[in-house]
PDB file of C-alpha atoms in Angstrom:
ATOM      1  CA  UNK A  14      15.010   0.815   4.152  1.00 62.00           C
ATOM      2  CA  UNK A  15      18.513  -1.108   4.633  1.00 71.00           C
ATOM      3  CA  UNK A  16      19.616  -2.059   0.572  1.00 78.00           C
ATOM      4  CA  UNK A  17      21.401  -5.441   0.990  1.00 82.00           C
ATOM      5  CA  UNK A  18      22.374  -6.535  -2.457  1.00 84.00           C
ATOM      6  CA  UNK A  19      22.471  -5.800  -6.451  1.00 88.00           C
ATOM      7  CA  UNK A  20      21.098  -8.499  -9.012  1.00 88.00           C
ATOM      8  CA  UNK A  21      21.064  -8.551 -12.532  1.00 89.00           C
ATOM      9  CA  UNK A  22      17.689  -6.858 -13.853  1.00 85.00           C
ATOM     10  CA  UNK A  23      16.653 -10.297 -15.934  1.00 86.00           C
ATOM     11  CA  UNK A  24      17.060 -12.172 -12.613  1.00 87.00           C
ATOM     12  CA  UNK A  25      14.103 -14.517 -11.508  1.00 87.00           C
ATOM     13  CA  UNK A  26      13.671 -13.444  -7.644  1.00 85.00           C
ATOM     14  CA  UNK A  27      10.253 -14.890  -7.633  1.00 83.00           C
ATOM     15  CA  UNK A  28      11.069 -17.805  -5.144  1.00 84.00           C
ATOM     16  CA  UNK A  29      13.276 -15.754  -3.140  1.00 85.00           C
ATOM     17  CA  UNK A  30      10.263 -13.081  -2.817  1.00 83.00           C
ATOM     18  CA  UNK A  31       7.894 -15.560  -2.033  1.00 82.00           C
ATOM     19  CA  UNK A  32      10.401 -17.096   0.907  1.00 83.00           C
ATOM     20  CA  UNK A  33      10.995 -13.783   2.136  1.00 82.00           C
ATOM     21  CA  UNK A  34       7.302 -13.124   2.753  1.00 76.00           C
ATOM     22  CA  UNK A  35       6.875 -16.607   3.760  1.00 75.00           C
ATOM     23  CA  UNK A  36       9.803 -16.100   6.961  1.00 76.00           C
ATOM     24  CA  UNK A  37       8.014 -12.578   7.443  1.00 75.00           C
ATOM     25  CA  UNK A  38      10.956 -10.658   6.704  1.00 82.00           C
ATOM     26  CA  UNK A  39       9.809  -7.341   5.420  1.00 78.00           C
ATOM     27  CA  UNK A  40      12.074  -6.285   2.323  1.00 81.00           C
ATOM     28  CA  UNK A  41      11.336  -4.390  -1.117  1.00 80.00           C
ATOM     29  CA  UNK A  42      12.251  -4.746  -4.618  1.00 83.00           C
ATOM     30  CA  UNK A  43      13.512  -1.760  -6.689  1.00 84.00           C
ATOM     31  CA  UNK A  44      14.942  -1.440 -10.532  1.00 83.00           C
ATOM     32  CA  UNK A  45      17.853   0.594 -11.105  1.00 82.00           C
ATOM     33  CA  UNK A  46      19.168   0.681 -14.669  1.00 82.00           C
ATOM     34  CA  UNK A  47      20.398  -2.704 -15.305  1.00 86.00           C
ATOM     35  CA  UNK A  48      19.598  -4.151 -11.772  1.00 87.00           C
ATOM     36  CA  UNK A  49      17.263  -4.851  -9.202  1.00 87.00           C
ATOM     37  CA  UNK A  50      18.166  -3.608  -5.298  1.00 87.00           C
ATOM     38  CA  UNK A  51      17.057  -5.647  -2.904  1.00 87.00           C
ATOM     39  CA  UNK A  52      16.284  -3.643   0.265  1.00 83.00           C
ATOM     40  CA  UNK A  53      15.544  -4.949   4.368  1.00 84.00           C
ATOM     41  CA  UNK A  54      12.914  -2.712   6.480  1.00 77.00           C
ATOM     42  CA  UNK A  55      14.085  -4.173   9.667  1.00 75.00           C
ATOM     43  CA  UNK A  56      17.916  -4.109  10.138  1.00 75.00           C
ATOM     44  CA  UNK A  57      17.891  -7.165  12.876  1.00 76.00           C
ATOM     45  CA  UNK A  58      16.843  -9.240  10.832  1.00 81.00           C
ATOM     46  CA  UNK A  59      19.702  -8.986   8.108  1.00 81.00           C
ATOM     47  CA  UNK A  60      21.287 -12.385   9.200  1.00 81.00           C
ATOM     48  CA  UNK A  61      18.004 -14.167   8.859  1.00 85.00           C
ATOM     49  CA  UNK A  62      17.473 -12.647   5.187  1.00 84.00           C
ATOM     50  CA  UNK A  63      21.730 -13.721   4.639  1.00 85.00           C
ATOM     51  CA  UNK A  64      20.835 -17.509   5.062  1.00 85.00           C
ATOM     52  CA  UNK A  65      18.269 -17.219   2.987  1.00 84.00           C
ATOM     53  CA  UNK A  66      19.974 -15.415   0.112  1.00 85.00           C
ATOM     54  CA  UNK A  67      22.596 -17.782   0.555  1.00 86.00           C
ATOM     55  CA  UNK A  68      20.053 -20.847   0.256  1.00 85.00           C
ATOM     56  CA  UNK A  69      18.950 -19.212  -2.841  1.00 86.00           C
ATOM     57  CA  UNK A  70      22.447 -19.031  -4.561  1.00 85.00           C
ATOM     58  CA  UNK A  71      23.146 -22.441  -3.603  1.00 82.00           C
ATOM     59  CA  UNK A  72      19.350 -23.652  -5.734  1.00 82.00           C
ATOM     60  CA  UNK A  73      18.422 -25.417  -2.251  1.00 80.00           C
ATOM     61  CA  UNK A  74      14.447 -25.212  -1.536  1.00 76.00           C
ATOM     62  CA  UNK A  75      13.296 -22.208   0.593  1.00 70.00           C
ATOM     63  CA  UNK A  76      10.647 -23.361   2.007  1.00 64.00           C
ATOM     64  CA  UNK A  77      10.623 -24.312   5.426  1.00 58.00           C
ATOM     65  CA  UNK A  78       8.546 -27.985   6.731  1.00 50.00           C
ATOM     66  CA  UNK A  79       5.786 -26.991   8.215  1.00 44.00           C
ATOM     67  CA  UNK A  80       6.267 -28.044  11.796  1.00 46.00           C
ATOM     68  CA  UNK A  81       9.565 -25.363  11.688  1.00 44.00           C
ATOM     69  CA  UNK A  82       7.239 -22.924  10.154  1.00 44.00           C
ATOM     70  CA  UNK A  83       4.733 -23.153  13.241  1.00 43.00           C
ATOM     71  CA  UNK A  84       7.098 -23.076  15.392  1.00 40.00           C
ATOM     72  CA  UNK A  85       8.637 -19.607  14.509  1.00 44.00           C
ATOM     73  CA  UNK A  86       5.428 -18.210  14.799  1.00 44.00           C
ATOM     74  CA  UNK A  87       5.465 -18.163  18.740  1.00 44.00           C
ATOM     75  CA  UNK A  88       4.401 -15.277  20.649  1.00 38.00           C
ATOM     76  CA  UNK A  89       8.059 -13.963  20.699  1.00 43.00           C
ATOM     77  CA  UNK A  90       6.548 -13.249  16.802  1.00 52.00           C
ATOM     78  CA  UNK A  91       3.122 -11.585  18.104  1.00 61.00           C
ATOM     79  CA  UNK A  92       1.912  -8.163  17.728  1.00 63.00           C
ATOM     80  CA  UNK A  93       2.623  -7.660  21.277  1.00 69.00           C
ATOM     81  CA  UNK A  94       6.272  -8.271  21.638  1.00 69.00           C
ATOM     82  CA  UNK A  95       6.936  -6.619  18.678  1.00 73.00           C
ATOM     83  CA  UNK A  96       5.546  -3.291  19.816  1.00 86.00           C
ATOM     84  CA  UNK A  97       3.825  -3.636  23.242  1.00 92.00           C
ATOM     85  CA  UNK A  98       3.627   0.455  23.306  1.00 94.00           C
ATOM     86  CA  UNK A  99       1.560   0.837  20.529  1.00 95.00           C
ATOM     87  CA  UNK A 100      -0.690  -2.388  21.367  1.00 95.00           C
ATOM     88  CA  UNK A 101      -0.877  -0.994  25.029  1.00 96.00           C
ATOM     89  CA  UNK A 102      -1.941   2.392  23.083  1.00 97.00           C
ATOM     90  CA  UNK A 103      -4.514   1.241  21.063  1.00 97.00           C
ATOM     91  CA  UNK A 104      -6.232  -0.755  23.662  1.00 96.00           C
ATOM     92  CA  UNK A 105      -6.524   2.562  25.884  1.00 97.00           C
ATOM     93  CA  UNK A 106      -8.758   4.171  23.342  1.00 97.00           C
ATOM     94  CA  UNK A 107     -10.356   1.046  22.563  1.00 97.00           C
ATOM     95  CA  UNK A 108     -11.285   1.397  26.338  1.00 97.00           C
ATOM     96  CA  UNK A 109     -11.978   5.046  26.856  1.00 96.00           C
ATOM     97  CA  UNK A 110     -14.100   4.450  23.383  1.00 96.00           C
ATOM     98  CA  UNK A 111     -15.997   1.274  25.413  1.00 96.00           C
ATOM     99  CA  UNK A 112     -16.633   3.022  28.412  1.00 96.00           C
ATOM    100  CA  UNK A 113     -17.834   6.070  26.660  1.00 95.00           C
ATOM    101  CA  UNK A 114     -20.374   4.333  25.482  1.00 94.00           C
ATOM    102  CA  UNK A 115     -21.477   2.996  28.849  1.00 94.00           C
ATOM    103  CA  UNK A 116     -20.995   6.468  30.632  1.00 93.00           C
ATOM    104  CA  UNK A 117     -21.287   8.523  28.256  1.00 87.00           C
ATOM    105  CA  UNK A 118     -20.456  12.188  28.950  1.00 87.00           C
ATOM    106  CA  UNK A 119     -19.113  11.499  32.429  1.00 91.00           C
ATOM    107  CA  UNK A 120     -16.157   9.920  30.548  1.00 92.00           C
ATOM    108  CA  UNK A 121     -15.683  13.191  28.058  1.00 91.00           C
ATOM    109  CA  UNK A 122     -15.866  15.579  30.954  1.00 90.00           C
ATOM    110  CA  UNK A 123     -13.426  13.798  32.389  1.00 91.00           C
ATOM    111  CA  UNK A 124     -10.886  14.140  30.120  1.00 93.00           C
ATOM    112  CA  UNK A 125     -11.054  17.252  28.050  1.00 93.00           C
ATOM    113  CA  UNK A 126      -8.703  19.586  28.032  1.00 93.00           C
ATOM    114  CA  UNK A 127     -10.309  22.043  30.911  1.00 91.00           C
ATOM    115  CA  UNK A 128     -13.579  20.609  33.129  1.00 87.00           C
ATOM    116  CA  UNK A 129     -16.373  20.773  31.044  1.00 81.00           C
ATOM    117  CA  UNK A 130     -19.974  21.153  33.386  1.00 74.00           C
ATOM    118  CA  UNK A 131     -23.954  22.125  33.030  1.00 67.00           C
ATOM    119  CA  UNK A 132     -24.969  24.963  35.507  1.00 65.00           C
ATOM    120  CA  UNK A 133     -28.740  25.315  35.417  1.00 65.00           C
ATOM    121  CA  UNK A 134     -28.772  25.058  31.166  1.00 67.00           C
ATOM    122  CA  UNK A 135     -25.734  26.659  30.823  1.00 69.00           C
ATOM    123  CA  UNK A 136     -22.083  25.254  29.731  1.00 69.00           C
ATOM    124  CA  UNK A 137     -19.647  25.897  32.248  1.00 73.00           C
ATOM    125  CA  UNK A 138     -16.114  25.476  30.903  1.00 81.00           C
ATOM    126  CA  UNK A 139     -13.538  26.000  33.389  1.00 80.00           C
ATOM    127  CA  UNK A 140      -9.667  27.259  32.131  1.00 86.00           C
ATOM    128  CA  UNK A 141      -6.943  25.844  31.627  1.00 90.00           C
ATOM    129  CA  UNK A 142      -4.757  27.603  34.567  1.00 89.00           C
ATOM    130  CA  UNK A 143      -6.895  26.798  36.869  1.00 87.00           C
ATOM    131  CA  UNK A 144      -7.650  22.920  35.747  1.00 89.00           C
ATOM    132  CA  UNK A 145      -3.173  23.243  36.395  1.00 90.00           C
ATOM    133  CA  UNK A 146      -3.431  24.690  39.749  1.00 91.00           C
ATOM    134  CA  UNK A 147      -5.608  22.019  40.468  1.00 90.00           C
ATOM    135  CA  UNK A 148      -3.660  19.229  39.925  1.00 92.00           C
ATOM    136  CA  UNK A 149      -5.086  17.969  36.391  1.00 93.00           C
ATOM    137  CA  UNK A 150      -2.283  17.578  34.790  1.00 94.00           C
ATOM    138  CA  UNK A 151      -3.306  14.364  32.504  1.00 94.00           C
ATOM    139  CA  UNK A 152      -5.692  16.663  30.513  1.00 95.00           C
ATOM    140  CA  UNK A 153      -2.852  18.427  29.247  1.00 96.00           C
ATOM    141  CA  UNK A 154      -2.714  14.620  26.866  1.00 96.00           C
ATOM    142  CA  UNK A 155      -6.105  12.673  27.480  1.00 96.00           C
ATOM    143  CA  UNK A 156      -8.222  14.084  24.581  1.00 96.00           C
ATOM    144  CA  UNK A 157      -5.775  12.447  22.482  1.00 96.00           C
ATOM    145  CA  UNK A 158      -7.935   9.241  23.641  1.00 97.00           C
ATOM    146  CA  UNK A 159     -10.703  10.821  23.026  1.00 95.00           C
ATOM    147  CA  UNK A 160     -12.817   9.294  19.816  1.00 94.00           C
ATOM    148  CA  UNK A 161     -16.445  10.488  18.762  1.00 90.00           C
ATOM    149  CA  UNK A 162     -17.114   7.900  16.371  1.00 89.00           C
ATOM    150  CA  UNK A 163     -16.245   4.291  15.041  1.00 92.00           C
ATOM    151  CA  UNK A 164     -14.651   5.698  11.940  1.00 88.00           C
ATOM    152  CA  UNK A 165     -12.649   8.093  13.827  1.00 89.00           C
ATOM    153  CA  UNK A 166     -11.560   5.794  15.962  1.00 94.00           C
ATOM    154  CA  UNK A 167     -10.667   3.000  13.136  1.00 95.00           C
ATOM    155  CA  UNK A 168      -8.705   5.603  10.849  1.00 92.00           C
ATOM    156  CA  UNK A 169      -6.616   6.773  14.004  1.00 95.00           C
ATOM    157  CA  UNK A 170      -6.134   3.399  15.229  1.00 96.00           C
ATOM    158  CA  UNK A 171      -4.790   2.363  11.885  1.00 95.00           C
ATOM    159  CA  UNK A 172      -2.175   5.281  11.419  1.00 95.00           C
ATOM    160  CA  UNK A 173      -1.122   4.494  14.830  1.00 96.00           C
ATOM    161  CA  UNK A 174      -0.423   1.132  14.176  1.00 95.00           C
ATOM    162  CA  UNK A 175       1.595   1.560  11.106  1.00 92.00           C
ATOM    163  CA  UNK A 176       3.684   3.928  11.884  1.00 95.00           C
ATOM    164  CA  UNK A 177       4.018   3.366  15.712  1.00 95.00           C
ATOM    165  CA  UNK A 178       4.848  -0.469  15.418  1.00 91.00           C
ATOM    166  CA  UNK A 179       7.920   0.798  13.141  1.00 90.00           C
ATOM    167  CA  UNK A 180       9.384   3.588  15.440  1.00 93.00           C
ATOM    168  CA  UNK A 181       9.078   1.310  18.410  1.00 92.00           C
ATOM    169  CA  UNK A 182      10.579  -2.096  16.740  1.00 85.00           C
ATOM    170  CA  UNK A 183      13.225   0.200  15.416  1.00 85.00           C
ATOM    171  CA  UNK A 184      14.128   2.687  17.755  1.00 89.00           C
ATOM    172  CA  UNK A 185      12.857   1.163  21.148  1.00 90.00           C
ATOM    173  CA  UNK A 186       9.234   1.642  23.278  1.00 93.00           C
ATOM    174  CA  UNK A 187      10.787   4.918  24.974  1.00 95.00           C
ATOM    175  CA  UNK A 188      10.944   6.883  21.722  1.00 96.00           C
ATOM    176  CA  UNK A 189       7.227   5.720  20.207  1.00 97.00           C
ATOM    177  CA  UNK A 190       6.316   7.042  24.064  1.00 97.00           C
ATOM    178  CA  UNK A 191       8.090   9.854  24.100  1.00 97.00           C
ATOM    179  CA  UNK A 192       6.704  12.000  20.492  1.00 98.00           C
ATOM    180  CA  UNK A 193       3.470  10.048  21.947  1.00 98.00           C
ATOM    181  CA  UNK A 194       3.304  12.274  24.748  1.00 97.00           C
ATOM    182  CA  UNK A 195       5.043  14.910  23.269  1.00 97.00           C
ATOM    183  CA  UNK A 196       2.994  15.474  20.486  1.00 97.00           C
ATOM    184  CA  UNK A 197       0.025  14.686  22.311  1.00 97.00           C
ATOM    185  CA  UNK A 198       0.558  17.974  24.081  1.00 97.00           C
ATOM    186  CA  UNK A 199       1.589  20.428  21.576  1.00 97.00           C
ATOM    187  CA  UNK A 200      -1.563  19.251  19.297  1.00 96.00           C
ATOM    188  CA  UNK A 201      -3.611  19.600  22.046  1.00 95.00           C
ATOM    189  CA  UNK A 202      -2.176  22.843  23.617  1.00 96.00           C
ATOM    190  CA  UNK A 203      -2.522  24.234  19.826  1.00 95.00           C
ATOM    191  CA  UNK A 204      -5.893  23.089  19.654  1.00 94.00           C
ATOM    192  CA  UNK A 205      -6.616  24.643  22.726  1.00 93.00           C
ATOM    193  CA  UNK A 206      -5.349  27.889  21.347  1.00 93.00           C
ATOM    194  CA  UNK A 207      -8.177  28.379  19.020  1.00 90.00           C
ATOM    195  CA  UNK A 208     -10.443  28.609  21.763  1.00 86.00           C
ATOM    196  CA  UNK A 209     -12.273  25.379  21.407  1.00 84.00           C
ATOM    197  CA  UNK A 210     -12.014  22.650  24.453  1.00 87.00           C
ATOM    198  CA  UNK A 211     -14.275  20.084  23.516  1.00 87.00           C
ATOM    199  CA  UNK A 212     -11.842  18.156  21.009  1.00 90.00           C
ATOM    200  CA  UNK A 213     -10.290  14.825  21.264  1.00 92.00           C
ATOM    201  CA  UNK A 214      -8.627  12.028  18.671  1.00 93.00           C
ATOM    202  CA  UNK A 215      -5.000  10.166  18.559  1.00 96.00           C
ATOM    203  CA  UNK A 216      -5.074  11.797  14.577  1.00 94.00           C
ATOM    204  CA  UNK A 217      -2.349  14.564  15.867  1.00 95.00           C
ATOM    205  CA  UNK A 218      -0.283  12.123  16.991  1.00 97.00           C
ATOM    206  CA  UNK A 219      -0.848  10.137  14.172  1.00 97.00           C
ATOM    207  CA  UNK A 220       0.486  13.117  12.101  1.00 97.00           C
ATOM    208  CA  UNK A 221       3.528  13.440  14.885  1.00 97.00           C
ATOM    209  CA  UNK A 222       4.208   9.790  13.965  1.00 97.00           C
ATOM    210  CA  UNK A 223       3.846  10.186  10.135  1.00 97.00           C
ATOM    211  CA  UNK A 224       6.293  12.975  10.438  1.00 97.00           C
ATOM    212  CA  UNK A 225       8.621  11.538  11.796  1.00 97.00           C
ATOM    213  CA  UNK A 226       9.204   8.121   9.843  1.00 95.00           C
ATOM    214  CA  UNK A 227       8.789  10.117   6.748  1.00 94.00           C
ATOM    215  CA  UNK A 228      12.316  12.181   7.548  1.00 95.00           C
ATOM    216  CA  UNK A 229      13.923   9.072   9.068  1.00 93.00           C
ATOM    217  CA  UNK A 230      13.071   7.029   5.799  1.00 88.00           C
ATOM    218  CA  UNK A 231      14.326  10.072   3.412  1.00 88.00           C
ATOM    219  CA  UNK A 232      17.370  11.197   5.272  1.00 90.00           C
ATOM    220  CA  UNK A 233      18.670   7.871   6.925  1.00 86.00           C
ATOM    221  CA  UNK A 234      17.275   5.287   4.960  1.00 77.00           C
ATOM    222  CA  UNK A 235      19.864   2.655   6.327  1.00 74.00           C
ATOM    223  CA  UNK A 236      17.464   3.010   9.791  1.00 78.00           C
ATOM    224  CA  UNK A 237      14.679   0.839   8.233  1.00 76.00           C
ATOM    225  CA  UNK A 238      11.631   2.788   8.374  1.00 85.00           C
ATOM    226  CA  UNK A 239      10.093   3.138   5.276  1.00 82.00           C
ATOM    227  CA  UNK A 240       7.087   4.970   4.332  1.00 87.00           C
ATOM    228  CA  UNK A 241       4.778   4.904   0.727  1.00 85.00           C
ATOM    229  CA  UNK A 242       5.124   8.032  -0.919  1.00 86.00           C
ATOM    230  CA  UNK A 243       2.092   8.096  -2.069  1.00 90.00           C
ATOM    231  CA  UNK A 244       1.009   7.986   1.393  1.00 90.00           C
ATOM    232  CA  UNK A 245       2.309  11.040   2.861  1.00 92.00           C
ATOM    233  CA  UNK A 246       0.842  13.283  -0.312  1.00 93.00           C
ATOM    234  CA  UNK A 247      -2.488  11.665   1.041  1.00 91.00           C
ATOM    235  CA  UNK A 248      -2.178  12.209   4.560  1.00 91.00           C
ATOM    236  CA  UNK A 249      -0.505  16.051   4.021  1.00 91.00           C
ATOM    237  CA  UNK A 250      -3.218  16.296   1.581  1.00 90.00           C
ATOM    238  CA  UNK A 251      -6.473  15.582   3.400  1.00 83.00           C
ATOM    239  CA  UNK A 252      -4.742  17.822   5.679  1.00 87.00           C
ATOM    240  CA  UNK A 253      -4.594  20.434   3.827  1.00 86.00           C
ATOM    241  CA  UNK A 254      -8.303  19.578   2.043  1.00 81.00           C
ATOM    242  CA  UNK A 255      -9.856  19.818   5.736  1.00 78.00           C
ATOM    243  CA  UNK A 256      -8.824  22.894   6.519  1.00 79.00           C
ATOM    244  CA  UNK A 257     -10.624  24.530   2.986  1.00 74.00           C
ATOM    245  CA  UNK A 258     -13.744  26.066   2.907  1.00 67.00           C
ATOM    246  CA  UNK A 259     -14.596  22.851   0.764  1.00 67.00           C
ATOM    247  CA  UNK A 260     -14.433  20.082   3.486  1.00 61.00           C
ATOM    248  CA  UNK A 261     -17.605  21.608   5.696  1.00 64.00           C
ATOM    249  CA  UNK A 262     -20.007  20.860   2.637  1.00 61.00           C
ATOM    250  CA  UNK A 263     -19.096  16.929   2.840  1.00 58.00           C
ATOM    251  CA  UNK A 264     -19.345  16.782   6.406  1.00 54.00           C
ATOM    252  CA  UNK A 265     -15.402  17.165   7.789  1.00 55.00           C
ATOM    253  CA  UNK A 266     -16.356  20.617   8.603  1.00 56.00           C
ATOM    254  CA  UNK A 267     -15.515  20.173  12.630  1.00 64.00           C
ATOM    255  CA  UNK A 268     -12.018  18.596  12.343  1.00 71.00           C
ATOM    256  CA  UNK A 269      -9.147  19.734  14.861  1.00 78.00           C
ATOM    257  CA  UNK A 270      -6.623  21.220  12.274  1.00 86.00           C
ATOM    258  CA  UNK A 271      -4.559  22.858  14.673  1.00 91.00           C
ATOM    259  CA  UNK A 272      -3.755  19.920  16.102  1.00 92.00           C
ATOM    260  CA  UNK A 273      -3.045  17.915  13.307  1.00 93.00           C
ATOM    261  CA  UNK A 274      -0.481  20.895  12.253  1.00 94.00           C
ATOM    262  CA  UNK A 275       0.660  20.815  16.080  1.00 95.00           C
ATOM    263  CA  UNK A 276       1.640  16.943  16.203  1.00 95.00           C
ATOM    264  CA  UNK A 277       3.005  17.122  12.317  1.00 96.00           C
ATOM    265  CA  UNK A 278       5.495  20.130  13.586  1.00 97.00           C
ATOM    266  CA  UNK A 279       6.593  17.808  16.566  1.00 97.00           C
ATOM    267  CA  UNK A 280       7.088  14.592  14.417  1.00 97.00           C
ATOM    268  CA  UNK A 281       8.953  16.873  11.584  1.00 97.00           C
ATOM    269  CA  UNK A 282      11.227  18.625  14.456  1.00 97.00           C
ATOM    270  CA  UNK A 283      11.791  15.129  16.003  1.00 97.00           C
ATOM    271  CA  UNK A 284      12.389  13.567  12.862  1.00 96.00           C
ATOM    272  CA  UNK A 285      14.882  15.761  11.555  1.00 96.00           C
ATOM    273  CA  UNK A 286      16.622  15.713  14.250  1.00 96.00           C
ATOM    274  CA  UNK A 287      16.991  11.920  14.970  1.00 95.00           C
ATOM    275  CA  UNK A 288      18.056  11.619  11.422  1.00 92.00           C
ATOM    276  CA  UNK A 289      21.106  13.974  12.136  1.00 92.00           C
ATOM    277  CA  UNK A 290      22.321  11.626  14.222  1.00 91.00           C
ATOM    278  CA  UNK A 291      21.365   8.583  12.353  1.00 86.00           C
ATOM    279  CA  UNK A 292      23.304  10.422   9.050  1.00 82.00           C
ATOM    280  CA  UNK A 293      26.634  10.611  11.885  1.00 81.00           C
ATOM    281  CA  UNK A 294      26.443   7.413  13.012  1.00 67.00           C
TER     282      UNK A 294
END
């Protein structure tokens, strides 16, 4: 988070809140002491939230007519020009999860890790040198699109969203992409380790992601990304609760750990490092 300004503690902000949300200009409220600190997620739009502050000072209305108000809200405002990465991202799986249902198993031999086949009732699972040799290189990252279930699908989707939209309006579609694919394949290659093939799920990338806005937000908060605390204990603690003897009892028994610890190693080293340079900027 970017802090703009200082106001007396007793100060009524509630119009200038409301006008801020209003404009969609994503900001937070803190107390210190004897004052409240305003703060700005997204550092392009600090002009926008000046001429508002400024309206605010002067006691002239906030609120915008309503024709101005539609107008703003063209598709230069939309989901998909904001962060066309992770949209792009999301509607893969949504696709891979859509054909999946029409193709079924055809679609997750296809993309796990190594060939996965049936000789006579047998499993034949082919390695991973070879599935190189032969020119497979996207399953080194395609059971990251990989989802068994509506609810794993949903949850990933959702942690992808949040924390992808920020990296790429931030920092630019070619970073989200890159600890995409990067964590994609070190969770995978670490689930792979274990000895298990038939995996799949965006959730170590998701961790990846969650790594690395967490560092950015605590050791260059002036970059705008911003994470709830509260948020990260959950997500480091479910975690942490999955890979207990507790979580096979409740039915989170078969969960790829390794590559959730894979992708949050990648997001951490990524993170820390990107906030170097941010701190030297």
């Amino acid at each position: 988070m970017y802090k703009v300004l200082e106001l007396p503690r007793d100060t009524d902000t509630r119009a200038l809140r409301k006008a801020l949300w209003a404009e969609r200009i994503g900001h937070r409220f803190t107390e210190e002491g004897n004052v409240q600190v305003l703060w700005l997620a997204d550092p392009r739009q600090h002009q926008e939230l000046l001429q508002l502050l400024t309206r605010w000072e002067r006691g002239e209305t906030l609120q915008r007519p309503t024709g101005q108000r539609r107008a703003r809200r063209n598709w230069q405002q939309s989901p998909l020009a904001e962060a066309p990465v992770a949209v792009m991202l999301i509607g893969l799986c949504l696709a891979v999860f859509a054909i999946m249902a029409i193709l079924g198993d055809l679609v997750i031999a296809a993309m796990t890790i190594t060939p996965l086949g049936v000789v006579g009732n047998t499993l034949s699972v082919g390695t991973l040198g070879d599935t190189l040799a032969s020119g497979q290189i996207w399953r080194l990252v395609s059971p990251a699109f990989l989802h068994f279930g509506w609810m794993h699908l949903i949850f990933n989707m959702l942690w992808l969203w949040y924390f992808g939209r920020q990296i790429e309006a931030l920092q630019g579609a070619w970073r989200l992409l890159g600890i995409v694919m990067v964590s994609a394949l070190i969770s995978n290659l670490a689930q792979y380790a274990t000895g298990t093939v038939l995996f799949g799920g965006m959730s170590g990338v998701d961790y990846a992601l969650l790594g690395y806005v967490w560092l950015m937000s605590r050791r260059a908060p002036r970059s705008g990304f911003f994470v709830p605390q509260m948020l990260v204990v959950f997500m480091l603690g479910w975690m942490v609760f999955t890979m207990t003897d507790f979580a096979e009892p409740i039915g989170f028994g078969n969960v790829a750990n390794e590559a959730h610890l894979g992708g949050l190693l990648v997001g951490l080293v990524w993170g820390w490092l990107a906030s170097g340079r941010a701190r030297r900027a």
